[in-house]
Amino acid sequence: MDFNRRTAMAAGLGAVVAASGATASAATPTTVTVTVQGEAAARTNIPVRRDRRASGGRYLGLWTTEKPPARTGWYATYTVHVPRAGVYALTAVATAPVETPHTEAVASYPHLSVNDGPFTEIARSQPHWYESPPAWGDLSVLDLGVIELRGGTDTLTFRVTEPTVADDTTAYVLTLDRFTLRPLEGHPALRELSVPRHRAGEPALLRLALDGHTTHAYRVRYAVSDHHGRQAATGQATIAAGDTGATVTLPDLPPGHYLVRADGVTGRFARLPARPAVTGPTSRFGVNVWASSLVPPSRLADFAAALRDMGAGWVRDGQSWPAAEPVAGGYDTAQHDRRTRTLRAHGLAVLDVLSLAPEWAMTDASLPLPADLRHAYRYARRLAAAAPEALQLSNEPDVDTTSGTGDAHAAFVKAAALGIKDAAPEPCLVVLPGIAQTGPFQDLMLANDVVRYADLWAFHGYPDPTEPGEPSFPGAADEQHELARRHQADVPLWMTECGAFQKARPGEDLTPGQEIAQARYVVLSTVEGLAAGNDRQFWFAGPPLHDDGVYFGLLDRDFRPLPAYSAFAALTSLLGAAHFTGPSPRLPDGVRGFAFDSGRGERVTVVWADRPVRLDRYVTGTAYDMMGHRLPTGRPVTASRDPLYIATPADPPPPPATTRPRARLSPAEHIVLAQRFSARDAAPGKDDGDAPPPHGYRLGRRTRMTVDVYNFGATARQVTVAAQPVGGGWTVRTEQRREETRIRVPAGGRIGVDFTVRAESSVRRRIDRRLAFGAMLDDHSEVPASVALIHLR
């Protein structure tokens, strides 16, 4: 029996069915559920589309790049009849605004108006949408929250005014098969307990909100507990008849993280330390945000303020290159530019990240990079013109599943870096790609001399998810600093991703034990990262984020602070400028300690231990707990897994040197060499970073290839290109059987020089060798070399 026949048969159970296409069914003998078809709008400017998988064979389907009408937006208004006034759960079969496990398709965040009231964005978090069960096609069964209806005839209007990133463009998307209203018995009921962010010394205002208007005085008893579960306050409040909420003032509480509970509802709030952290570009603390995917537009301003109040000076964000440049030279960065302005308006410095190239710019052989590096140059120059504080030249290219090689990525980095540095007299900082792990991909990039094009070296570090117990700081920082010393890279190192893998059950947040483990790791990983020499440390991630069973965010699924948020705030408040001065001496066995100069005349030592250890005779200053609560003087101080801060007076250090863009690059450095092979000669592929050797291009006994010579300078250049000896039975010659050739490359141009690579019979198969090309200008200045790996397939 089809859906329409089933619901029509249920109409005799007391439901009033709207003429606009609603149907009703009985969930229980006294509960009637009303379902409305998406194509049955009373008024709309959105087209109806046909699909036999839809419940009625049709659905409401908006997909357009055309801007919405200014007065109405893209909208659909529905007339619904429900048997009585009350609170209803609203669900819909529609496309979610974020990717889900069963589809990569996304829609715009919808706005909803009930009975011509104000529009409100359905601004649920990524975990809410991510866990939506599949319906059909790209549609999911979405939980849209609860609404209050007056009964009889009500109107619901869905509206879209903001675009979303849809594949290779920015579009306005709303796909709606049907929506369902289910009455909730025993409502209105308590919906939310919330306390706005505030600092110690400011009033803590507890807001109690119902999901509808109460017809009688609604009394609530609440209890507040700290992050240890200890009761901190109790009280009661009354919501007057006809109201939906009330506000009460909580008693004075120390800084920290708190839960407030009443009537089966739990709220969370952070009481921040009285002293704000250092903010802006001089801050050492950052957070990954990926705002376009993880933060609904209506929440962005408050989210940015929450990060600033937490003490994050930097945010790491990005946008889709395919959406930003859907056709060559046709840029559409308006949405991203607005997000960047919002973040910066709240005092946050922005590290932007270049994404993978658009499909139109790639070939089978160049994937995942543009085949013509001039596209990378122009796109990076365009992004730099928007003046973010820094631009990172891709994210974890070493662990994708493509055949992209370190030499190809190095050429891409050089081209993009030149675009950034040519964008303005004082360009933003150039940050090397965020490398997931040391290995042949990064080694090859570094062999191509990319560091000279950058201002900063970036990498990522996560604990081993299979390691039992609480996470421990990985060895990535030591490995990367050693690699930088080996390559004589005189640039600061940033860990642009660091986080912990916390398993979460679908539909639920972390357990209390996981929350505390995350809070500890926020502190320990940041402290150990700075102690290892990292100039900046970025946590992954700030917004609610659930990915394949792992929860990363500092905020819960309702954008409320987790304990890690409060621990981050205490860390940034107490460490201040966070100049690492060295390991703390004279601590008892089993206790670790790292000392920092706060820049405010204080030496702050962070200490912790796997097992409790008394520190009384070692503590001469003021002690604070993990949440920034000052511990009473004269009482025992014990180091444990929860970090402690011990502050003592100290002479302030000289002001730190600010990271500035390096000197402008020379004419020879504006020449970029890129080796180009056919798709049949592609490298075996990285297999998410775990591919075994060999790693180079797979060649036959005789292989033709090309060295592309790019001139990103403003003047035409004569360039002599030469193949360096390979050895081991390999030879490289031009088509004229020479090892070098002299060409003229116009300003902004590209010239390809063809070479033939031969492997003699003595060459063993599947053994990588280095294939290098150098170049020189007529003034004998050397062009940075191009170094690749090759092997006989």
PDB file of C-alpha atoms in Angstrom, residues 54 113 244 285 397 444 494 558:
ATOM      1  CA  ALA A  54       9.162  10.668  -3.393  1.00  0.00           C
ATOM      2  CA  SER A 113       8.255  30.997  10.387  1.00  0.00           C
ATOM      3  CA  THR A 244       7.732  30.746  28.080  1.00  0.00           C
ATOM      4  CA  PHE A 285      46.564  29.593  20.668  1.00  0.00           C
ATOM      5  CA  PRO A 397      48.271  16.297   0.823  1.00  0.00           C
ATOM      6  CA  LEU A 444      60.313  15.057  -1.605  1.00  0.00           C
ATOM      7  CA  TRP A 494      53.032  25.698  13.726  1.00  0.00           C
ATOM      8  CA  ASP A 558      23.776  22.307  21.192  1.00  0.00           C
TER       9      ASP A 558
END
